Amino acid sequence: MKFTMILATFIVAAGLVHCEKNHEMMKEFKELIDQCAAEMDVTEEQLKMMRDKMVNEEDERKIACMKACILQKAGIMVSSKLSKEEIDNLVQKLHFDDDENREKMQKTASDCYDEVQNLEDECEIAKSFTKCFEHGKSN
């Protein structure tokens, strides 16, 4: 199954990778995305619907769990808890040459980390964190 849309949908929407500077990291995330999409039985069509904000509740849950799977495989989430240290490390890697953008992204990531601390379900944590991060990145 081909999941090129997954990369654009999840990684770009979450604001985790800048294509031009992080080609290797994009490849690594794509592998994680492909693995998790297969594990969660998420189709390319479901991802397109998510991107277009037309996803039903059942598909939204599957996609949220796929996001949790990706965050876990990337070491950003351990069990059902996000790792603030790993989030900071990722932002640092992705924005190593852009102090202003790195600081903004670290603040956004920190704020989103704090926002999900009261949640217990790993799928809800992943969904809320990435949604917050996407929203904060656009401000």
Coordinates of C-alpha atoms in Angstrom, one line a residue:
M1 CA 0.0 0.0 0.0
K2 CA 1.4 3.4 -0.9
F3 CA 1.2 6.1 1.8
T4 CA 2.8 9.2 0.3
M5 CA -0.1 11.2 1.5
I6 CA 0.6 10.1 5.1
L7 CA 3.8 11.9 5.2
A8 CA 2.3 15.2 4.0
T9 CA -0.8 14.8 6.1
F10 CA 0.8 13.9 9.5
I11 CA 4.3 15.3 9.5
V12 CA 3.6 18.6 7.7
A13 CA 0.3 19.1 9.5
A14 CA 2.0 18.5 12.8
G15 CA 4.8 20.9 11.8
L16 CA 7.5 18.4 12.8
V17 CA 9.7 18.4 9.6
H18 CA 10.9 21.0 7.1
C19 CA 11.5 19.1 3.9
E20 CA 14.4 21.1 2.5
K21 CA 16.6 20.8 5.6
N22 CA 15.6 17.4 6.9
H23 CA 15.4 14.9 4.1
E24 CA 16.9 12.0 6.1
M25 CA 14.5 12.7 9.0
M26 CA 11.6 12.8 6.5
K27 CA 12.6 9.3 5.3
E28 CA 12.8 8.0 8.8
F29 CA 9.3 9.4 9.7
K30 CA 7.9 8.1 6.5
E31 CA 9.0 4.6 7.5
L32 CA 7.4 5.0 10.9
I33 CA 4.2 6.4 9.3
D34 CA 4.0 3.4 6.9
Q35 CA 4.5 1.0 9.7
C36 CA 1.9 2.6 12.0
A37 CA -0.6 3.1 9.2
A38 CA -0.4 -0.6 8.5
E39 CA -0.6 -1.6 12.2
M40 CA -3.6 0.6 12.7
D41 CA -5.2 -0.3 9.3
V42 CA -5.4 3.3 8.2
T43 CA -5.9 3.8 4.5
E44 CA -4.7 6.6 2.3
E45 CA -8.4 7.6 1.8
Q46 CA -8.9 8.0 5.5
L47 CA -5.8 10.3 5.7
K48 CA -7.1 12.4 2.8
M49 CA -10.4 12.8 4.6
M50 CA -8.5 13.8 7.8
R51 CA -6.5 16.3 5.8
D52 CA -9.8 17.7 4.5
K53 CA -11.4 17.6 8.0
M54 CA -14.1 15.3 6.8
V55 CA -13.3 12.3 8.9
N56 CA -15.9 10.4 10.9
E57 CA -15.5 9.6 14.6
E58 CA -14.3 6.0 14.0
D59 CA -11.6 7.0 11.5
E60 CA -10.6 9.9 13.6
R61 CA -9.8 7.5 16.4
K62 CA -7.8 5.2 14.2
I63 CA -5.8 8.1 12.9
A64 CA -5.2 9.4 16.4
C65 CA -3.9 5.9 17.4
M66 CA -1.7 5.9 14.3
K67 CA -0.2 9.2 15.5
A68 CA 0.4 7.7 19.0
C69 CA 2.1 4.8 17.3
I70 CA 4.4 7.1 15.3
L71 CA 5.2 9.2 18.4
Q72 CA 6.0 6.0 20.3
K73 CA 8.2 4.5 17.6
A74 CA 10.0 7.9 17.3
G75 CA 10.7 7.8 21.1
I76 CA 8.6 10.9 21.7
M77 CA 6.0 9.0 23.6
V78 CA 6.7 6.3 26.1
S79 CA 3.7 4.2 27.0
S80 CA 1.0 6.9 27.2
K81 CA 3.2 9.8 28.2
L82 CA 5.0 12.3 26.0
S83 CA 8.7 12.9 26.7
K84 CA 9.4 16.6 27.0
E85 CA 13.1 15.9 26.6
E86 CA 12.6 14.0 23.3
I87 CA 10.2 16.7 22.0
D88 CA 12.8 19.4 22.8
N89 CA 15.6 17.2 21.2
L90 CA 13.5 16.8 18.0
V91 CA 12.8 20.6 17.7
Q92 CA 16.5 21.2 18.3
K93 CA 17.5 18.8 15.5
L94 CA 14.9 20.3 13.1
H95 CA 15.7 23.9 13.7
F96 CA 19.4 23.8 14.5
D97 CA 20.3 26.8 12.3
D98 CA 17.3 29.0 13.0
D99 CA 17.3 30.4 16.5
E100 CA 14.2 32.4 16.2
N101 CA 12.1 29.6 14.7
R102 CA 13.6 27.0 17.1
E103 CA 12.6 29.2 20.1
K104 CA 9.0 29.6 18.7
M105 CA 8.7 25.9 18.0
Q106 CA 10.1 25.0 21.5
K107 CA 7.5 27.3 23.1
T108 CA 4.7 25.9 21.0
A109 CA 5.8 22.3 21.8
S110 CA 6.1 23.1 25.5
D111 CA 2.7 24.7 25.6
C112 CA 1.2 21.7 23.8
Y113 CA 3.0 19.3 26.1
D114 CA 1.5 21.1 29.1
E115 CA -1.9 21.1 27.5
V116 CA -2.1 17.3 27.3
Q117 CA -0.7 16.4 30.7
N118 CA -4.2 15.7 32.1
L119 CA -5.0 13.2 29.4
E120 CA -4.5 9.5 29.9
D121 CA -5.4 7.8 26.6
E122 CA -2.4 7.7 24.3
C123 CA -4.5 8.2 21.2
E124 CA -6.1 11.3 22.6
I125 CA -2.8 12.6 23.8
A126 CA -1.3 12.2 20.3
K127 CA -4.3 13.8 18.6
S128 CA -4.5 16.7 21.0
F129 CA -0.7 17.3 21.0
T130 CA -0.5 17.3 17.2
K131 CA -3.6 19.5 16.8
C132 CA -2.3 22.0 19.3
F133 CA 1.1 22.0 17.7
E134 CA -0.4 22.6 14.2
H135 CA -2.5 25.4 15.6
G136 CA 0.4 27.0 17.6
K137 CA 2.7 26.7 14.6
S138 CA 0.3 28.8 12.5
N139 CA 0.1 31.6 15.0

